[in-house]
PDB file of C-alpha atoms and ligand atoms in Angstrom:
ATOM      1  CA  MET A   1      12.540 -22.260 -17.359  1.00  0.00           C
ATOM      2  CA  ASP A   2      15.485 -23.929 -15.642  1.00  0.00           C
ATOM      3  CA  VAL A   3      15.692 -23.219 -11.925  1.00  0.00           C
ATOM      4  CA  LEU A   4      19.211 -22.196 -10.970  1.00  0.00           C
ATOM      5  CA  ILE A   5      18.587 -21.381  -7.280  1.00  0.00           C
ATOM      6  CA  THR A   6      15.499 -22.578  -5.444  1.00  0.00           C
ATOM      7  CA  ALA A   7      13.389 -20.412  -3.160  1.00  0.00           C
ATOM      8  CA  ASP A   8      14.477 -22.529  -0.170  1.00  0.00           C
ATOM      9  CA  ALA A   9      18.168 -22.119  -0.973  1.00  0.00           C
ATOM     10  CA  ILE A  10      17.710 -18.333  -1.285  1.00  0.00           C
ATOM     11  CA  CYS A  11      15.907 -18.240   2.043  1.00  0.00           C
ATOM     12  CA  ASP A  12      18.710 -20.139   3.829  1.00  0.00           C
ATOM     13  CA  ARG A  13      21.415 -17.966   2.325  1.00  0.00           C
ATOM     14  CA  ILE A  14      19.634 -14.725   3.203  1.00  0.00           C
ATOM     15  CA  ASP A  15      19.332 -15.862   6.821  1.00  0.00           C
ATOM     16  CA  ARG A  16      23.087 -16.314   6.935  1.00  0.00           C
ATOM     17  CA  MET A  17      23.787 -13.049   5.084  1.00  0.00           C
ATOM     18  CA  ALA A  18      21.701 -11.157   7.635  1.00  0.00           C
ATOM     19  CA  GLY A  19      23.907 -12.669  10.353  1.00  0.00           C
ATOM     20  CA  GLU A  20      27.063 -11.636   8.488  1.00  0.00           C
ATOM     21  CA  ILE A  21      25.716  -8.096   8.147  1.00  0.00           C
ATOM     22  CA  GLY A  22      24.777  -7.891  11.835  1.00  0.00           C
ATOM     23  CA  ALA A  23      28.289  -9.002  12.770  1.00  0.00           C
ATOM     24  CA  ALA A  24      29.882  -6.354  10.533  1.00  0.00           C
ATOM     25  CA  TYR A  25      28.317  -3.376  12.343  1.00  0.00           C
ATOM     26  CA  HIS A  26      29.129  -2.983  16.024  1.00  0.00           C
ATOM     27  CA  ASP A  27      28.630   0.634  17.021  1.00  0.00           C
ATOM     28  CA  GLY A  28      24.885   0.477  17.656  1.00  0.00           C
ATOM     29  CA  ARG A  29      24.179   3.271  15.189  1.00  0.00           C
ATOM     30  CA  PRO A  30      21.314   2.848  12.748  1.00  0.00           C
ATOM     31  CA  LEU A  31      22.129   1.394   9.389  1.00  0.00           C
ATOM     32  CA  THR A  32      20.639   2.982   6.280  1.00  0.00           C
ATOM     33  CA  VAL A  33      19.904   0.215   3.811  1.00  0.00           C
ATOM     34  CA  VAL A  34      19.740   1.676   0.305  1.00  0.00           C
ATOM     35  CA  GLY A  35      18.302  -0.542  -2.402  1.00  0.00           C
ATOM     36  CA  ILE A  36      18.924  -0.026  -6.090  1.00  0.00           C
ATOM     37  CA  LEU A  37      15.510  -0.096  -7.754  1.00  0.00           C
ATOM     38  CA  THR A  38      13.897  -2.119  -9.103  1.00  0.00           C
ATOM     39  CA  GLY A  39      15.963  -5.294  -8.914  1.00  0.00           C
ATOM     40  CA  CYS A  40      16.599  -4.985  -5.166  1.00  0.00           C
ATOM     41  CA  LEU A  41      12.896  -5.282  -4.332  1.00  0.00           C
ATOM     42  CA  VAL A  42      12.482  -8.899  -3.245  1.00  0.00           C
ATOM     43  CA  PHE A  43      16.019  -9.400  -1.935  1.00  0.00           C
ATOM     44  CA  MET A  44      15.827  -6.239   0.168  1.00  0.00           C
ATOM     45  CA  ALA A  45      12.390  -7.038   1.564  1.00  0.00           C
ATOM     46  CA  ASP A  46      13.547 -10.471   2.714  1.00  0.00           C
ATOM     47  CA  LEU A  47      16.950  -9.359   3.993  1.00  0.00           C
ATOM     48  CA  ILE A  48      15.911  -6.317   6.068  1.00  0.00           C
ATOM     49  CA  ARG A  49      13.383  -8.394   7.994  1.00  0.00           C
ATOM     50  CA  ARG A  50      16.222 -10.571   9.246  1.00  0.00           C
ATOM     51  CA  ILE A  51      18.808  -7.887  10.107  1.00  0.00           C
ATOM     52  CA  ASP A  52      19.056  -7.506  13.868  1.00  0.00           C
ATOM     53  CA  LEU A  53      20.056  -3.811  13.914  1.00  0.00           C
ATOM     54  CA  PRO A  54      18.185  -0.489  13.893  1.00  0.00           C
ATOM     55  CA  VAL A  55      17.570  -0.083  10.181  1.00  0.00           C
ATOM     56  CA  ARG A  56      16.342   2.741   7.962  1.00  0.00           C
ATOM     57  CA  VAL A  57      15.277   1.976   4.430  1.00  0.00           C
ATOM     58  CA  ALA A  58      15.852   4.089   1.324  1.00  0.00           C
ATOM     59  CA  PHE A  59      16.042   3.718  -2.427  1.00  0.00           C
ATOM     60  CA  ILE A  60      18.062   4.918  -5.343  1.00  0.00           C
ATOM     61  CA  THR A  61      17.440   4.323  -9.027  1.00  0.00           C
ATOM     62  CA  ALA A  62      20.187   3.175 -11.367  1.00  0.00           C
ATOM     63  CA  SER A  63      19.313   1.711 -14.686  1.00  0.00           C
ATOM     64  CA  SER A  64      21.602   0.508 -17.384  1.00  0.00           C
ATOM     65  CA  TYR A  65      19.393  -2.034 -19.126  1.00  0.00           C
ATOM     66  CA  ARG A  66      16.859  -0.509 -21.480  1.00  0.00           C
ATOM     67  CA  GLY A  67      13.726  -2.281 -22.676  1.00  0.00           C
ATOM     68  CA  GLU A  68      14.479  -5.537 -24.377  1.00  0.00           C
ATOM     69  CA  ALA A  69      18.219  -5.040 -24.555  1.00  0.00           C
ATOM     70  CA  THR A  70      20.292  -7.447 -22.499  1.00  0.00           C
ATOM     71  CA  SER A  71      23.507  -5.510 -22.991  1.00  0.00           C
ATOM     72  CA  PRO A  72      24.059  -2.463 -20.785  1.00  0.00           C
ATOM     73  CA  GLY A  73      23.519   1.059 -22.062  1.00  0.00           C
ATOM     74  CA  LYS A  74      24.224   4.379 -20.371  1.00  0.00           C
ATOM     75  CA  LEU A  75      23.849   4.349 -16.588  1.00  0.00           C
ATOM     76  CA  LEU A  76      21.277   6.755 -15.139  1.00  0.00           C
ATOM     77  CA  ILE A  77      21.351   7.458 -11.384  1.00  0.00           C
ATOM     78  CA  ARG A  78      18.375   9.181  -9.734  1.00  0.00           C
ATOM     79  CA  ASP A  79      18.267   9.879  -6.012  1.00  0.00           C
ATOM     80  CA  GLU A  80      15.019  11.759  -5.360  1.00  0.00           C
ATOM     81  CA  LEU A  81      13.987   8.978  -2.963  1.00  0.00           C
ATOM     82  CA  LEU A  82      17.195   9.169  -0.959  1.00  0.00           C
ATOM     83  CA  PRO A  83      17.013  10.835   2.496  1.00  0.00           C
ATOM     84  CA  ASP A  84      19.911  12.763   4.038  1.00  0.00           C
ATOM     85  CA  ILE A  85      22.667  10.179   4.520  1.00  0.00           C
ATOM     86  CA  ARG A  86      25.388  12.523   5.777  1.00  0.00           C
ATOM     87  CA  GLY A  87      27.415  10.817   8.501  1.00  0.00           C
ATOM     88  CA  ARG A  88      25.477   7.559   8.184  1.00  0.00           C
ATOM     89  CA  HIS A  89      26.503   3.967   7.709  1.00  0.00           C
ATOM     90  CA  VAL A  90      25.009   2.858   4.398  1.00  0.00           C
ATOM     91  CA  LEU A  91      24.502  -0.682   3.182  1.00  0.00           C
ATOM     92  CA  LEU A  92      23.866  -0.612  -0.553  1.00  0.00           C
ATOM     93  CA  LEU A  93      21.944  -3.559  -2.008  1.00  0.00           C
ATOM     94  CA  ASP A  94      21.697  -4.674  -5.609  1.00  0.00           C
ATOM     95  CA  ASP A  95      20.321  -7.817  -7.159  1.00  0.00           C
ATOM     96  CA  ILE A  96      23.395  -8.779  -9.175  1.00  0.00           C
ATOM     97  CA  LEU A  97      27.002  -7.782  -9.756  1.00  0.00           C
ATOM     98  CA  ASP A  98      27.673  -8.116 -13.470  1.00  0.00           C
ATOM     99  CA  THR A  99      30.246  -5.725 -14.978  1.00  0.00           C
ATOM    100  CA  GLY A 100      30.551  -3.847 -11.666  1.00  0.00           C
ATOM    101  CA  LYS A 101      29.834  -0.472 -13.254  1.00  0.00           C
ATOM    102  CA  THR A 102      26.539   0.136 -11.445  1.00  0.00           C
ATOM    103  CA  LEU A 103      27.848  -0.534  -7.947  1.00  0.00           C
ATOM    104  CA  THR A 104      31.070   1.388  -8.531  1.00  0.00           C
ATOM    105  CA  ARG A 105      29.122   4.443  -9.679  1.00  0.00           C
ATOM    106  CA  VAL A 106      26.435   4.260  -6.987  1.00  0.00           C
ATOM    107  CA  VAL A 107      28.943   3.803  -4.141  1.00  0.00           C
ATOM    108  CA  ALA A 108      30.793   6.908  -5.368  1.00  0.00           C
ATOM    109  CA  HIS A 109      27.485   8.764  -5.524  1.00  0.00           C
ATOM    110  CA  LEU A 110      26.568   7.834  -1.932  1.00  0.00           C
ATOM    111  CA  LEU A 111      29.989   8.870  -0.612  1.00  0.00           C
ATOM    112  CA  ASP A 112      29.557  12.115  -2.526  1.00  0.00           C
ATOM    113  CA  ARG A 113      26.243  12.594  -0.708  1.00  0.00           C
ATOM    114  CA  GLY A 114      28.143  12.390   2.579  1.00  0.00           C
ATOM    115  CA  ALA A 115      27.735   8.780   3.738  1.00  0.00           C
ATOM    116  CA  GLU A 116      30.337   7.961   6.389  1.00  0.00           C
ATOM    117  CA  THR A 117      30.730   4.365   5.233  1.00  0.00           C
ATOM    118  CA  VAL A 118      29.265   2.422   2.340  1.00  0.00           C
ATOM    119  CA  LYS A 119      29.274  -1.374   2.214  1.00  0.00           C
ATOM    120  CA  ALA A 120      27.686  -3.289  -0.645  1.00  0.00           C
ATOM    121  CA  GLY A 121      25.650  -6.477  -0.692  1.00  0.00           C
ATOM    122  CA  VAL A 122      24.478  -8.398  -3.734  1.00  0.00           C
ATOM    123  CA  LEU A 123      22.332 -11.468  -4.023  1.00  0.00           C
ATOM    124  CA  LEU A 124      24.235 -12.733  -7.078  1.00  0.00           C
ATOM    125  CA  ARG A 125      27.670 -12.290  -8.560  1.00  0.00           C
ATOM    126  CA  LYS A 126      28.314 -13.468 -12.123  1.00  0.00           C
ATOM    127  CA  VAL A 127      31.713 -14.969 -12.767  1.00  0.00           C
ATOM    128  CA  GLY A 128      33.865 -13.776 -15.636  1.00  0.00           C
ATOM    129  CA  ARG A 129      31.893 -10.599 -16.343  1.00  0.00           C
ATOM    130  CA  GLN A 130      33.479  -7.941 -14.193  1.00  0.00           C
ATOM    131  CA  GLU A 131      34.940  -5.032 -16.150  1.00  0.00           C
ATOM    132  CA  VAL A 132      35.776  -2.752 -13.246  1.00  0.00           C
ATOM    133  CA  PRO A 133      37.336  -3.941  -9.989  1.00  0.00           C
ATOM    134  CA  PHE A 134      34.693  -3.941  -7.271  1.00  0.00           C
ATOM    135  CA  GLU A 135      34.574  -6.182  -4.202  1.00  0.00           C
ATOM    136  CA  PRO A 136      31.136  -6.446  -2.607  1.00  0.00           C
ATOM    137  CA  ASP A 137      31.181  -6.930   1.165  1.00  0.00           C
ATOM    138  CA  PHE A 138      28.340  -9.473   1.109  1.00  0.00           C
ATOM    139  CA  VAL A 139      27.560 -11.925  -1.701  1.00  0.00           C
ATOM    140  CA  GLY A 140      24.659 -14.365  -1.723  1.00  0.00           C
ATOM    141  CA  PHE A 141      25.627 -16.692  -4.557  1.00  0.00           C
ATOM    142  CA  THR A 142      28.247 -16.791  -7.287  1.00  0.00           C
ATOM    143  CA  ILE A 143      26.649 -17.875 -10.556  1.00  0.00           C
ATOM    144  CA  PRO A 144      27.827 -18.737 -14.079  1.00  0.00           C
ATOM    145  CA  ASP A 145      27.601 -16.213 -16.916  1.00  0.00           C
ATOM    146  CA  ARG A 146      23.937 -16.766 -17.834  1.00  0.00           C
ATOM    147  CA  PHE A 147      21.072 -14.298 -18.062  1.00  0.00           C
ATOM    148  CA  VAL A 148      18.950 -14.929 -14.976  1.00  0.00           C
ATOM    149  CA  VAL A 149      15.520 -13.733 -13.883  1.00  0.00           C
ATOM    150  CA  GLY A 150      13.265 -13.981 -10.854  1.00  0.00           C
ATOM    151  CA  TYR A 151      13.450 -12.897  -7.216  1.00  0.00           C
ATOM    152  CA  GLY A 152      13.581  -9.263  -8.392  1.00  0.00           C
ATOM    153  CA  LEU A 153      15.616  -9.744 -11.563  1.00  0.00           C
ATOM    154  CA  ASP A 154      13.859  -8.993 -14.804  1.00  0.00           C
ATOM    155  CA  PHE A 155      13.969  -9.351 -18.519  1.00  0.00           C
ATOM    156  CA  ASN A 156      12.099  -6.415 -20.057  1.00  0.00           C
ATOM    157  CA  ASP A 157      10.421  -5.843 -16.645  1.00  0.00           C
ATOM    158  CA  GLU A 158       8.948  -9.319 -16.540  1.00  0.00           C
ATOM    159  CA  TYR A 159       9.661 -12.277 -14.223  1.00  0.00           C
ATOM    160  CA  ARG A 160      10.601 -10.196 -11.160  1.00  0.00           C
ATOM    161  CA  HIS A 161       7.910 -11.890  -9.080  1.00  0.00           C
ATOM    162  CA  LEU A 162       9.246 -15.444  -9.451  1.00  0.00           C
ATOM    163  CA  PRO A 163      10.250 -16.801  -6.025  1.00  0.00           C
ATOM    164  CA  TYR A 164      13.363 -18.543  -7.458  1.00  0.00           C
ATOM    165  CA  ILE A 165      16.260 -17.626  -9.749  1.00  0.00           C
ATOM    166  CA  GLY A 166      15.779 -19.079 -13.203  1.00  0.00           C
ATOM    167  CA  VAL A 167      17.815 -19.116 -16.403  1.00  0.00           C
ATOM    168  CA  LEU A 168      15.896 -17.555 -19.244  1.00  0.00           C
ATOM    169  CA  ASP A 169      15.968 -19.487 -22.521  1.00  0.00           C
ATOM    170  CA  GLY A 170      16.015 -17.346 -25.605  1.00  0.00           C
ATOM    171  CA  PRO A 171      17.847 -14.053 -25.138  1.00  0.00           C
ATOM    172  CA  PRO A 172      21.561 -14.008 -25.758  1.00  0.00           C
ATOM    173  CA  ALA A 173      23.781 -14.398 -22.687  1.00  0.00           C
TER     174      ALA A 173
HETATM  175  P1  LIG B 201      26.529  -4.013 -13.863  1.00  0.00           P
HETATM  176  O1  LIG B 201      26.583  -2.523 -13.784  1.00  0.00           O
HETATM  177  O2  LIG B 201      26.995  -4.517 -15.185  1.00  0.00           O
HETATM  178  O3  LIG B 201      27.195  -4.716 -12.706  1.00  0.00           O
HETATM  179  O4  LIG B 201      25.002  -4.384 -13.910  1.00  0.00           O
HETATM  180  C1  LIG B 201      24.238  -4.616 -12.833  1.00  0.00           C
HETATM  181  C2  LIG B 201      22.795  -4.532 -13.275  1.00  0.00           C
HETATM  182  O5  LIG B 201      22.572  -5.197 -14.534  1.00  0.00           O
HETATM  183  C3  LIG B 201      21.921  -5.239 -12.287  1.00  0.00           C
HETATM  184  O6  LIG B 201      21.432  -4.335 -11.326  1.00  0.00           O
HETATM  185  C4  LIG B 201      20.801  -5.795 -13.152  1.00  0.00           C
HETATM  186  O7  LIG B 201      19.765  -4.852 -13.239  1.00  0.00           O
HETATM  187  C5  LIG B 201      21.386  -5.966 -14.512  1.00  0.00           C
HETATM  188  N1  LIG B 201      21.720  -7.370 -14.834  1.00  0.00           N
HETATM  189  C6  LIG B 201      22.939  -7.887 -15.017  1.00  0.00           C
HETATM  190  N2  LIG B 201      22.884  -9.201 -15.277  1.00  0.00           N
HETATM  191  C7  LIG B 201      21.576  -9.530 -15.255  1.00  0.00           C
HETATM  192  C8  LIG B 201      20.853 -10.788 -15.453  1.00  0.00           C
HETATM  193  O8  LIG B 201      21.426 -11.866 -15.672  1.00  0.00           O
HETATM  194  N3  LIG B 201      19.511 -10.712 -15.339  1.00  0.00           N
HETATM  195  C9  LIG B 201      18.832  -9.557 -15.082  1.00  0.00           C
HETATM  196  N4  LIG B 201      19.462  -8.376 -14.892  1.00  0.00           N
HETATM  197  C10 LIG B 201      20.832  -8.359 -14.981  1.00  0.00           C
HETATM  198 MG1  LIG B 202      19.052  -3.608 -11.670  1.00  0.00          MG
END
């Protein structure tokens, strides 16, 4: 597998992202970091340990990729793991911004649940793929339009544990 982003480069960038996030919240109130399962797993674990703010952690499920398909299907949002977020600052984390549909829908869902503010952070943003306008507040890396795995990102639920971002040979882009 070709390595697109090394573990060291991810580590450096996440340090800086945590600083950017700390600087964006000034009112001393706790931040509720909501990760979109399962892709957020590794990114979120590394990022929250570097954020110098009072942080609460929560999860939401949104899945658009089914089984071995690499093209998105219907988006399913489930929020049984979400605590009461009414009046809270929420930072939503996802592994990758592709078409933008997931983040657009989940941000709307969190506002609907009463969040006071919702900012979004992604580890990766693919160029040339966005179908709906969505501007994340924090972006780790901008990457070319390739199917990537590792550091939380999967193909058919495999490869999430890789400590780097790799380009998968085989499946169509
Ligand atoms: P969007 O709704 O099209 O922005 O899709 C975002 C979701 O698609 C992410 O949370 C990932 O689960 C998945 N996804 C998009 N591109 C990739 C990729 O290159 N590798 C693995 N998963 C991807
Ligand atoms: Mg995902």
